[in-house]
């Protein structure tokens, strides 16, 4: 394939912005052959574009291992100075949002590091994981620390507990004439289990990431771990099996392991290198809007991601009470002065579903729900959810749009 004069063709690495048009054929082909095709590539009006995932990606050809780790792209946000931490922090205020926040981002520890050059995203990612972990841990600690079985060994005096370790018993007792001792191993149900040791190690790493930002949250969490050691081997992390009784612990442990691995990963990398990662900006915007809604609308009046018709239809929000809207977030700048007809078709479809109409009225034959599209606004005053500020979408009936200004540094 003929190469063009773009940075990607010259250096096999280039920096773009989300939703930029992809004009390089070699770049497009490399994306299609990689495992990130669905995250990086979209189309609008038949033009190939980067989607709304930002981060750093290896474009490894799934069928050609010889070319692995030779081509990469870094995708930056459209908004140059977007303040991720204010968006994340707003989301973290609500436990209902935190529980599935892991779907918003991922870090590829199983891949080689990428040279991030002057990319400013990586420090934010460090803080994001720390905040995510601390907030989830705080919620879980309301129920106290979990215990688990730990295998202990002890030279017991005149009694047997668990199983006798015969080889050690012979070496430590029989040979030395200690007939009053029996060397045993037994299971002890204790707080100093591997799961909690992993949590404590990650917690102590977090302190360096969030200095003077969330210290009170750190000290609240660490107070539960006074009787827990942070001694930990890397092999223990790689072979941990989460107790199925502690399903809520699973995501928390996974986050803690990410924090530990990220520190280890960066300790062995050059200053400008870091693992591949991605952030789903469209989903982050959706969660951010949800948090802003909860600031201003009672949670009982918001149905979030409720499924209809066997899960085939799932509007972002059904808003009831004072306001009655089918609402969807669209992370698209086009709504500042236009609209995307595919989004209109989507919401129009929701407004014709019998059970969705019943959320507002029993008169399913005559009631026409109002539809609201929430989008990133350029207006500095659009920093809260104020549905009274909605605007009609010209040419459409009962269709409105509401802009939300994303925070900037």
CSV table of C-alpha atoms in Angstrom, one decimal:
chain,number,residue,atom,x,y,z
A,1,UNK,CA,0.0,0.0,0.0
A,2,UNK,CA,1.3,3.5,-0.9
A,3,UNK,CA,2.2,5.6,2.0
A,4,UNK,CA,1.3,9.2,2.4
A,5,UNK,CA,3.2,12.0,4.1
A,6,UNK,CA,1.3,11.8,7.5
A,7,UNK,CA,3.1,11.2,10.8
A,8,UNK,CA,1.7,7.7,11.0
A,9,UNK,CA,3.2,6.7,7.7
A,10,UNK,CA,6.5,8.3,8.5
A,11,UNK,CA,7.0,7.2,12.1
A,12,UNK,CA,4.4,4.4,12.8
A,13,UNK,CA,3.1,6.6,15.7
A,14,UNK,CA,0.9,9.7,15.6
A,15,UNK,CA,-1.4,11.8,17.7
A,16,UNK,CA,-5.0,12.6,16.7
A,17,UNK,CA,-8.1,13.9,18.3
A,18,UNK,CA,-11.3,12.0,18.9
A,19,UNK,CA,-13.7,12.1,15.9
A,20,UNK,CA,-11.0,13.4,13.5
A,21,UNK,CA,-11.5,12.2,10.0
A,22,UNK,CA,-9.2,9.3,9.1
A,23,UNK,CA,-7.6,10.3,5.7
A,24,UNK,CA,-4.7,7.9,5.7
A,25,UNK,CA,-5.4,4.5,4.1
A,26,UNK,CA,-2.6,2.8,5.9
A,27,UNK,CA,-3.9,4.0,9.3
A,28,UNK,CA,-7.4,2.9,8.4
A,29,UNK,CA,-6.2,-0.6,7.4
A,30,UNK,CA,-4.1,-0.9,10.5
A,31,UNK,CA,-7.1,0.0,12.7
A,32,UNK,CA,-9.3,-2.5,10.9
A,33,UNK,CA,-6.8,-5.3,11.5
A,34,UNK,CA,-6.3,-4.5,15.2
A,35,UNK,CA,-8.4,-5.6,18.2
A,36,UNK,CA,-9.4,-2.0,18.8
A,37,UNK,CA,-11.3,-1.7,15.5
A,38,UNK,CA,-14.7,-1.3,17.3
A,39,UNK,CA,-13.3,1.3,19.8
A,40,UNK,CA,-11.4,3.4,17.3
A,41,UNK,CA,-13.3,3.4,14.0
A,42,UNK,CA,-16.7,4.9,13.2
A,43,UNK,CA,-18.4,6.4,10.2
A,44,UNK,CA,-20.4,9.6,9.6
A,45,UNK,CA,-21.8,10.4,6.2
A,46,UNK,CA,-19.7,7.6,4.7
A,47,UNK,CA,-16.5,9.1,6.0
A,48,UNK,CA,-14.2,7.0,8.3
A,49,UNK,CA,-13.6,8.8,11.7
A,50,UNK,CA,-12.0,8.1,15.0
A,51,UNK,CA,-14.7,7.3,17.5
A,52,UNK,CA,-15.1,8.7,21.0
A,53,UNK,CA,-12.5,6.6,22.7
A,54,UNK,CA,-9.4,8.4,23.8
A,55,UNK,CA,-6.1,6.9,25.0
A,56,UNK,CA,-3.0,5.1,23.7
A,57,UNK,CA,-3.4,2.1,21.4
A,58,UNK,CA,-1.1,-0.5,19.8
A,59,UNK,CA,-2.4,-1.3,16.3
A,60,UNK,CA,-1.3,-4.9,16.4
A,61,UNK,CA,-2.3,-7.0,13.4
A,62,UNK,CA,-4.2,-9.9,14.9
A,63,UNK,CA,-2.9,-12.3,12.2
A,64,UNK,CA,0.7,-11.1,11.9
A,65,UNK,CA,2.7,-11.3,15.1
A,66,UNK,CA,5.8,-10.0,13.4
A,67,UNK,CA,4.3,-6.6,13.2
A,68,UNK,CA,3.1,-6.5,16.8
A,69,UNK,CA,4.2,-3.4,18.8
A,70,UNK,CA,5.4,-1.5,15.7
A,71,UNK,CA,2.4,0.9,15.1
A,72,UNK,CA,0.5,3.0,17.7
A,73,UNK,CA,-1.8,5.9,17.9
A,74,UNK,CA,-2.6,8.4,20.7
A,75,UNK,CA,-6.1,9.9,20.7
A,76,UNK,CA,-6.7,13.1,22.6
A,77,UNK,CA,-10.0,14.7,23.6
A,78,UNK,CA,-11.6,17.3,21.3
A,79,UNK,CA,-11.6,19.7,24.2
A,80,UNK,CA,-8.0,20.6,24.9
A,81,UNK,CA,-8.2,21.4,28.6
A,82,UNK,CA,-11.1,19.1,29.6
A,83,UNK,CA,-10.9,18.5,33.4
A,84,UNK,CA,-11.4,14.7,33.7
A,85,UNK,CA,-11.0,14.8,37.4
A,86,UNK,CA,-14.0,17.1,38.0
A,87,UNK,CA,-16.1,14.8,35.8
A,88,UNK,CA,-14.9,11.7,37.6
A,89,UNK,CA,-15.3,13.3,41.0
A,90,UNK,CA,-18.9,14.3,40.3
A,91,UNK,CA,-19.6,10.7,39.2
A,92,UNK,CA,-18.0,9.3,42.4
A,93,UNK,CA,-20.4,11.2,44.6
A,94,UNK,CA,-23.0,8.6,43.9
A,95,UNK,CA,-22.6,4.9,44.7
A,96,UNK,CA,-25.2,4.0,42.1
A,97,UNK,CA,-22.8,5.3,39.4
A,98,UNK,CA,-19.5,3.9,40.9
A,99,UNK,CA,-20.6,0.2,40.7
A,100,UNK,CA,-20.1,-0.1,36.9
A,101,UNK,CA,-17.5,2.6,36.4
A,102,UNK,CA,-15.0,0.0,35.3
A,103,UNK,CA,-16.6,-0.1,31.9
A,104,UNK,CA,-15.5,3.5,31.2
A,105,UNK,CA,-11.7,2.8,31.1
A,106,UNK,CA,-9.2,0.0,30.8
A,107,UNK,CA,-5.4,-0.4,31.1
A,108,UNK,CA,-3.5,-3.0,29.0
A,109,UNK,CA,-1.0,-4.4,31.4
A,110,UNK,CA,-0.5,-7.4,29.2
A,111,UNK,CA,0.9,-5.2,26.4
A,112,UNK,CA,4.2,-3.4,26.0
A,113,UNK,CA,4.5,0.2,27.0
A,114,UNK,CA,3.8,3.0,24.5
A,115,UNK,CA,5.9,6.2,24.3
A,116,UNK,CA,3.3,8.8,25.3
A,117,UNK,CA,5.5,11.7,24.3
A,118,UNK,CA,4.0,14.9,25.7
A,119,UNK,CA,0.6,13.3,26.3
A,120,UNK,CA,-1.0,14.7,29.5
A,121,UNK,CA,-3.6,11.9,29.8
A,122,UNK,CA,-1.5,9.4,31.8
A,123,UNK,CA,-1.2,11.4,35.1
A,124,UNK,CA,-5.0,11.9,35.0
A,125,UNK,CA,-5.4,8.1,34.6
A,126,UNK,CA,-3.3,7.5,37.7
A,127,UNK,CA,-5.5,9.8,39.8
A,128,UNK,CA,-8.7,8.4,38.2
A,129,UNK,CA,-7.9,4.8,39.3
A,130,UNK,CA,-6.9,6.1,42.8
A,131,UNK,CA,-10.2,8.0,43.2
A,132,UNK,CA,-12.2,5.1,41.8
A,133,UNK,CA,-10.6,2.7,44.2
A,134,UNK,CA,-10.9,4.9,47.2
A,135,UNK,CA,-14.5,5.7,46.7
A,136,UNK,CA,-15.5,2.1,46.1
A,137,UNK,CA,-13.5,1.0,49.1
A,138,UNK,CA,-15.2,3.7,51.2
A,139,UNK,CA,-18.7,2.3,50.2
A,140,UNK,CA,-17.6,-1.3,50.9
A,141,UNK,CA,-16.1,-0.4,54.3
A,142,UNK,CA,-19.6,0.6,55.5
A,143,UNK,CA,-20.0,-3.1,56.0
A,144,UNK,CA,-16.6,-3.6,57.5
A,145,UNK,CA,-13.6,-5.6,56.2
A,146,UNK,CA,-14.3,-9.1,55.1
A,147,UNK,CA,-12.5,-12.1,56.6
A,148,UNK,CA,-11.2,-15.2,54.9
A,149,UNK,CA,-9.4,-18.4,55.8
A,150,UNK,CA,-5.6,-18.2,56.2
A,151,UNK,CA,-3.4,-21.2,56.5
A,152,UNK,CA,-1.2,-20.9,59.5
A,153,UNK,CA,1.6,-23.1,60.9
A,154,UNK,CA,2.4,-23.3,64.6
A,155,UNK,CA,4.4,-25.4,67.0
A,156,UNK,CA,1.6,-26.2,69.4
A,157,UNK,CA,2.1,-27.2,73.0
A,158,UNK,CA,0.5,-30.5,74.1
A,159,UNK,CA,-2.4,-30.2,71.5
A,160,UNK,CA,-3.2,-30.8,67.9
A,161,UNK,CA,-4.9,-28.2,65.7
A,162,UNK,CA,-5.7,-28.9,62.1
A,163,UNK,CA,-3.1,-31.3,60.6
A,164,UNK,CA,0.3,-32.4,61.8
A,165,UNK,CA,3.1,-31.4,59.5
A,166,UNK,CA,5.2,-34.6,60.1
A,167,UNK,CA,8.4,-33.5,58.3
A,168,UNK,CA,8.6,-30.3,60.2
A,169,UNK,CA,7.4,-31.9,63.4
A,170,UNK,CA,10.3,-34.4,63.2
A,171,UNK,CA,12.9,-31.7,62.4
A,172,UNK,CA,11.8,-29.3,65.0
A,173,UNK,CA,10.6,-31.5,67.8
A,174,UNK,CA,11.4,-35.3,67.6
A,175,UNK,CA,15.1,-34.8,66.7
A,176,UNK,CA,15.4,-32.2,69.5
A,177,UNK,CA,13.5,-34.2,72.1
A,178,UNK,CA,10.7,-31.8,72.4
A,179,UNK,CA,7.9,-34.3,73.1
A,180,UNK,CA,5.6,-31.6,74.5
A,181,UNK,CA,5.4,-29.9,71.1
A,182,UNK,CA,3.4,-30.8,67.9
A,183,UNK,CA,4.0,-28.9,64.7
A,184,UNK,CA,0.6,-28.2,63.0
A,185,UNK,CA,-1.0,-26.4,60.2
A,186,UNK,CA,-4.5,-25.1,60.4
A,187,UNK,CA,-7.0,-22.7,58.8
A,188,UNK,CA,-7.8,-19.5,60.7
A,189,UNK,CA,-10.7,-17.2,59.8
A,190,UNK,CA,-8.9,-13.9,60.0
A,191,UNK,CA,-8.9,-10.3,58.8
A,192,UNK,CA,-5.3,-10.5,57.6
A,193,UNK,CA,-6.2,-12.4,54.5
A,194,UNK,CA,-4.6,-12.0,51.0
A,195,UNK,CA,-7.6,-9.9,49.7
A,196,UNK,CA,-7.2,-7.3,52.5
A,197,UNK,CA,-3.4,-7.2,52.1
A,198,UNK,CA,-3.9,-6.4,48.4
A,199,UNK,CA,-6.3,-3.7,49.3
A,200,UNK,CA,-3.9,-2.2,51.9
A,201,UNK,CA,-1.0,-2.2,49.5
A,202,UNK,CA,-3.0,-0.4,46.9
A,203,UNK,CA,-4.3,2.0,49.4
A,204,UNK,CA,-0.8,3.1,50.5
A,205,UNK,CA,0.1,3.6,46.8
A,206,UNK,CA,-2.9,5.8,46.4
A,207,UNK,CA,-1.7,8.2,49.0
A,208,UNK,CA,1.1,9.4,46.7
A,209,UNK,CA,-1.4,10.0,43.8
A,210,UNK,CA,-3.9,12.1,45.7
A,211,UNK,CA,-1.8,14.1,48.1
A,212,UNK,CA,-3.8,17.1,49.5
A,213,UNK,CA,-6.8,16.2,47.4
A,214,UNK,CA,-8.7,13.4,49.2
A,215,UNK,CA,-6.5,12.8,52.3
A,216,UNK,CA,-9.6,12.6,54.5
A,217,UNK,CA,-10.9,9.8,52.4
A,218,UNK,CA,-7.6,8.0,52.6
A,219,UNK,CA,-7.3,8.3,56.4
A,220,UNK,CA,-10.9,7.1,56.8
A,221,UNK,CA,-10.1,3.9,54.7
A,222,UNK,CA,-6.7,3.2,56.2
A,223,UNK,CA,-8.1,3.2,59.7
A,224,UNK,CA,-9.8,-0.1,59.0
A,225,UNK,CA,-6.5,-1.8,58.1
A,226,UNK,CA,-4.6,-1.5,61.4
A,227,UNK,CA,-4.5,-5.2,61.9
A,228,UNK,CA,-3.8,-6.0,58.2
A,229,UNK,CA,-0.2,-6.4,56.9
A,230,UNK,CA,0.8,-5.0,53.5
A,231,UNK,CA,3.4,-7.7,52.9
A,232,UNK,CA,2.7,-9.1,49.5
A,233,UNK,CA,4.5,-11.0,46.7
A,234,UNK,CA,3.8,-10.5,43.1
A,235,UNK,CA,3.1,-14.2,42.6
A,236,UNK,CA,0.3,-14.0,45.2
A,237,UNK,CA,-1.4,-11.3,43.1
A,238,UNK,CA,-1.2,-13.3,39.9
A,239,UNK,CA,-2.7,-16.4,41.6
A,240,UNK,CA,-5.4,-15.0,43.8
A,241,UNK,CA,-8.8,-16.6,43.6
A,242,UNK,CA,-11.7,-14.4,44.9
A,243,UNK,CA,-14.0,-16.1,47.4
A,244,UNK,CA,-17.3,-16.5,45.5
A,245,UNK,CA,-19.1,-15.4,48.7
A,246,UNK,CA,-17.5,-12.0,48.2
A,247,UNK,CA,-18.7,-11.0,44.8
A,248,UNK,CA,-18.8,-7.3,45.7
A,249,UNK,CA,-15.1,-7.6,46.6
A,250,UNK,CA,-14.2,-8.8,43.1
A,251,UNK,CA,-14.2,-5.4,41.3
A,252,UNK,CA,-12.5,-3.8,44.3
A,253,UNK,CA,-9.7,-6.4,44.3
A,254,UNK,CA,-9.3,-6.0,40.5
A,255,UNK,CA,-8.9,-2.2,40.9
A,256,UNK,CA,-6.4,-2.7,43.7
A,257,UNK,CA,-4.4,-5.1,41.5
A,258,UNK,CA,-4.5,-2.5,38.6
A,259,UNK,CA,-3.0,0.1,41.0
A,260,UNK,CA,-0.2,-2.2,42.1
A,261,UNK,CA,0.6,-3.3,38.6
A,262,UNK,CA,0.5,0.2,37.3
A,263,UNK,CA,3.1,1.3,39.8
A,264,UNK,CA,5.3,-1.8,39.1
A,265,UNK,CA,4.8,-1.2,35.3
A,266,UNK,CA,5.9,2.4,35.5
A,267,UNK,CA,8.8,1.6,37.8
A,268,UNK,CA,10.3,-0.5,35.0
A,269,UNK,CA,9.4,1.9,32.1
A,270,UNK,CA,11.1,5.1,30.8
A,271,UNK,CA,9.7,8.4,32.0
A,272,UNK,CA,7.6,8.9,28.8
A,273,UNK,CA,6.4,5.3,28.6
A,274,UNK,CA,3.2,3.9,30.1
A,275,UNK,CA,0.8,1.0,29.3
A,276,UNK,CA,-1.8,1.3,26.6
A,277,UNK,CA,-5.2,2.5,27.9
A,278,UNK,CA,-8.5,3.8,26.8
A,279,UNK,CA,-11.3,6.0,28.2
A,280,UNK,CA,-14.8,5.8,26.7
A,281,UNK,CA,-15.7,9.6,26.5
A,282,UNK,CA,-19.2,8.9,25.4
A,283,UNK,CA,-19.9,6.7,28.4
A,284,UNK,CA,-18.1,9.1,30.7
A,285,UNK,CA,-20.3,11.9,29.5
A,286,UNK,CA,-23.4,9.8,30.1
A,287,UNK,CA,-22.4,9.0,33.7
A,288,UNK,CA,-21.5,12.7,34.2
A,289,UNK,CA,-24.9,13.8,33.1
A,290,UNK,CA,-26.5,11.1,35.3
A,291,UNK,CA,-24.7,12.6,38.3
A,292,UNK,CA,-25.8,16.1,37.4
A,293,UNK,CA,-29.3,14.9,37.1
A,294,UNK,CA,-29.2,13.3,40.6
A,295,UNK,CA,-28.1,16.7,41.9
A,296,UNK,CA,-31.3,18.3,40.7
A,297,UNK,CA,-33.9,15.6,40.2
A,298,UNK,CA,-35.1,13.0,42.8
A,299,UNK,CA,-33.6,9.6,42.0
A,300,UNK,CA,-37.0,8.0,42.2
A,301,UNK,CA,-38.0,10.1,39.2
A,302,UNK,CA,-35.1,8.9,37.0
A,303,UNK,CA,-35.1,5.5,35.4
A,304,UNK,CA,-31.6,4.9,34.1
A,305,UNK,CA,-30.9,2.4,31.4
A,306,UNK,CA,-34.1,0.5,32.0
A,307,UNK,CA,-34.7,-2.2,29.4
A,308,UNK,CA,-37.8,-2.7,27.3
A,309,UNK,CA,-39.0,-5.4,24.9
A,310,UNK,CA,-36.7,-8.1,26.1
A,311,UNK,CA,-33.7,-5.7,26.3
A,312,UNK,CA,-33.9,-4.6,22.7
A,313,UNK,CA,-34.5,-1.0,23.7
A,314,UNK,CA,-32.7,0.8,26.4
A,315,UNK,CA,-33.0,4.6,26.6
A,316,UNK,CA,-30.5,6.4,28.8
A,317,UNK,CA,-33.1,8.1,30.9
A,318,UNK,CA,-36.8,8.1,31.5
A,319,UNK,CA,-37.5,11.3,33.5
A,320,UNK,CA,-40.8,11.5,35.4
A,321,UNK,CA,-42.5,13.7,38.0
A,322,UNK,CA,-42.2,17.5,37.3
A,323,UNK,CA,-40.6,16.7,34.0
A,324,UNK,CA,-41.6,13.9,31.6
A,325,UNK,CA,-39.0,13.1,29.0
A,326,UNK,CA,-37.3,10.3,27.2
A,327,UNK,CA,-33.7,11.5,27.4
A,328,UNK,CA,-30.5,10.3,25.7
A,329,UNK,CA,-27.0,11.7,26.0
A,330,UNK,CA,-25.2,12.3,22.8
A,331,UNK,CA,-21.5,13.1,23.0
A,332,UNK,CA,-21.6,15.1,19.7
A,333,UNK,CA,-20.7,18.7,19.0
A,334,UNK,CA,-23.1,18.8,16.1
A,335,UNK,CA,-26.0,19.7,18.4
A,336,UNK,CA,-24.6,23.1,19.1
A,337,UNK,CA,-26.1,24.2,15.7
A,338,UNK,CA,-27.6,21.1,14.1
A,339,UNK,CA,-28.7,17.5,14.8
A,340,UNK,CA,-27.9,13.9,13.8
A,341,UNK,CA,-30.9,12.3,12.1
A,342,UNK,CA,-29.9,8.8,13.3
A,343,UNK,CA,-30.3,10.0,16.9
A,344,UNK,CA,-33.8,11.4,16.1
A,345,UNK,CA,-34.8,8.1,14.6
A,346,UNK,CA,-33.5,6.3,17.7
A,347,UNK,CA,-35.5,8.4,20.2
A,348,UNK,CA,-38.6,8.4,17.9
A,349,UNK,CA,-38.5,4.6,18.1
A,350,UNK,CA,-38.4,4.8,21.9
A,351,UNK,CA,-41.4,7.1,21.9
A,352,UNK,CA,-43.5,4.4,20.1
A,353,UNK,CA,-42.9,1.6,22.5
A,354,UNK,CA,-46.0,0.7,24.5
A,355,UNK,CA,-44.3,0.1,27.9
A,356,UNK,CA,-42.3,3.3,27.6
A,357,UNK,CA,-45.4,5.4,26.9
A,358,UNK,CA,-47.0,3.7,30.0
A,359,UNK,CA,-44.2,5.2,32.2
A,360,UNK,CA,-46.0,8.5,31.5
A,361,UNK,CA,-49.6,7.7,30.6
A,362,UNK,CA,-52.1,4.9,30.3
A,363,UNK,CA,-53.4,6.5,27.1
A,364,UNK,CA,-50.9,4.7,24.8
A,365,UNK,CA,-52.9,5.5,21.7
A,366,UNK,CA,-52.8,9.3,22.0
A,367,UNK,CA,-50.0,10.3,24.3
A,368,UNK,CA,-46.8,11.4,22.6
A,369,UNK,CA,-43.8,11.5,24.8
A,370,UNK,CA,-41.4,14.4,24.7
A,371,UNK,CA,-37.8,13.6,23.7
A,372,UNK,CA,-34.7,15.3,25.0
A,373,UNK,CA,-31.1,15.1,23.7
A,374,UNK,CA,-28.4,16.1,26.1
A,375,UNK,CA,-25.1,17.1,24.4
A,376,UNK,CA,-21.8,18.9,25.2
A,377,UNK,CA,-22.3,22.6,25.0
A,378,UNK,CA,-20.0,25.5,24.2
A,379,UNK,CA,-22.0,27.8,26.5
A,380,UNK,CA,-20.2,28.6,29.7
A,381,UNK,CA,-23.5,29.0,31.5
A,382,UNK,CA,-24.6,25.4,30.8
A,383,UNK,CA,-22.9,23.8,33.8
A,384,UNK,CA,-26.0,22.2,35.5
A,385,UNK,CA,-29.0,20.2,34.5
A,386,UNK,CA,-31.7,22.8,34.1
A,387,UNK,CA,-34.5,21.3,31.9
A,388,UNK,CA,-36.3,24.6,31.8
A,389,UNK,CA,-33.4,25.8,29.6
A,390,UNK,CA,-34.1,23.2,26.9
A,391,UNK,CA,-34.4,24.4,23.3
A,392,UNK,CA,-36.7,23.1,20.6
A,393,UNK,CA,-35.0,21.3,17.7
A,394,UNK,CA,-36.3,23.2,14.8
A,395,UNK,CA,-38.5,21.3,12.4
A,396,UNK,CA,-39.3,18.5,14.9
A,397,UNK,CA,-42.3,18.1,17.1
A,398,UNK,CA,-41.8,17.5,20.9
A,399,UNK,CA,-38.0,17.2,20.4
A,400,UNK,CA,-35.7,19.2,22.5
A,401,UNK,CA,-32.0,19.6,23.2
A,402,UNK,CA,-30.2,20.6,26.4
A,403,UNK,CA,-26.5,21.6,26.4
A,404,UNK,CA,-24.1,20.7,29.3
A,405,UNK,CA,-20.7,22.5,29.4
A,406,UNK,CA,-17.9,20.1,30.2
A,407,UNK,CA,-15.5,21.3,32.9
A,408,UNK,CA,-12.2,22.6,31.8
A,409,UNK,CA,-8.9,23.2,33.7
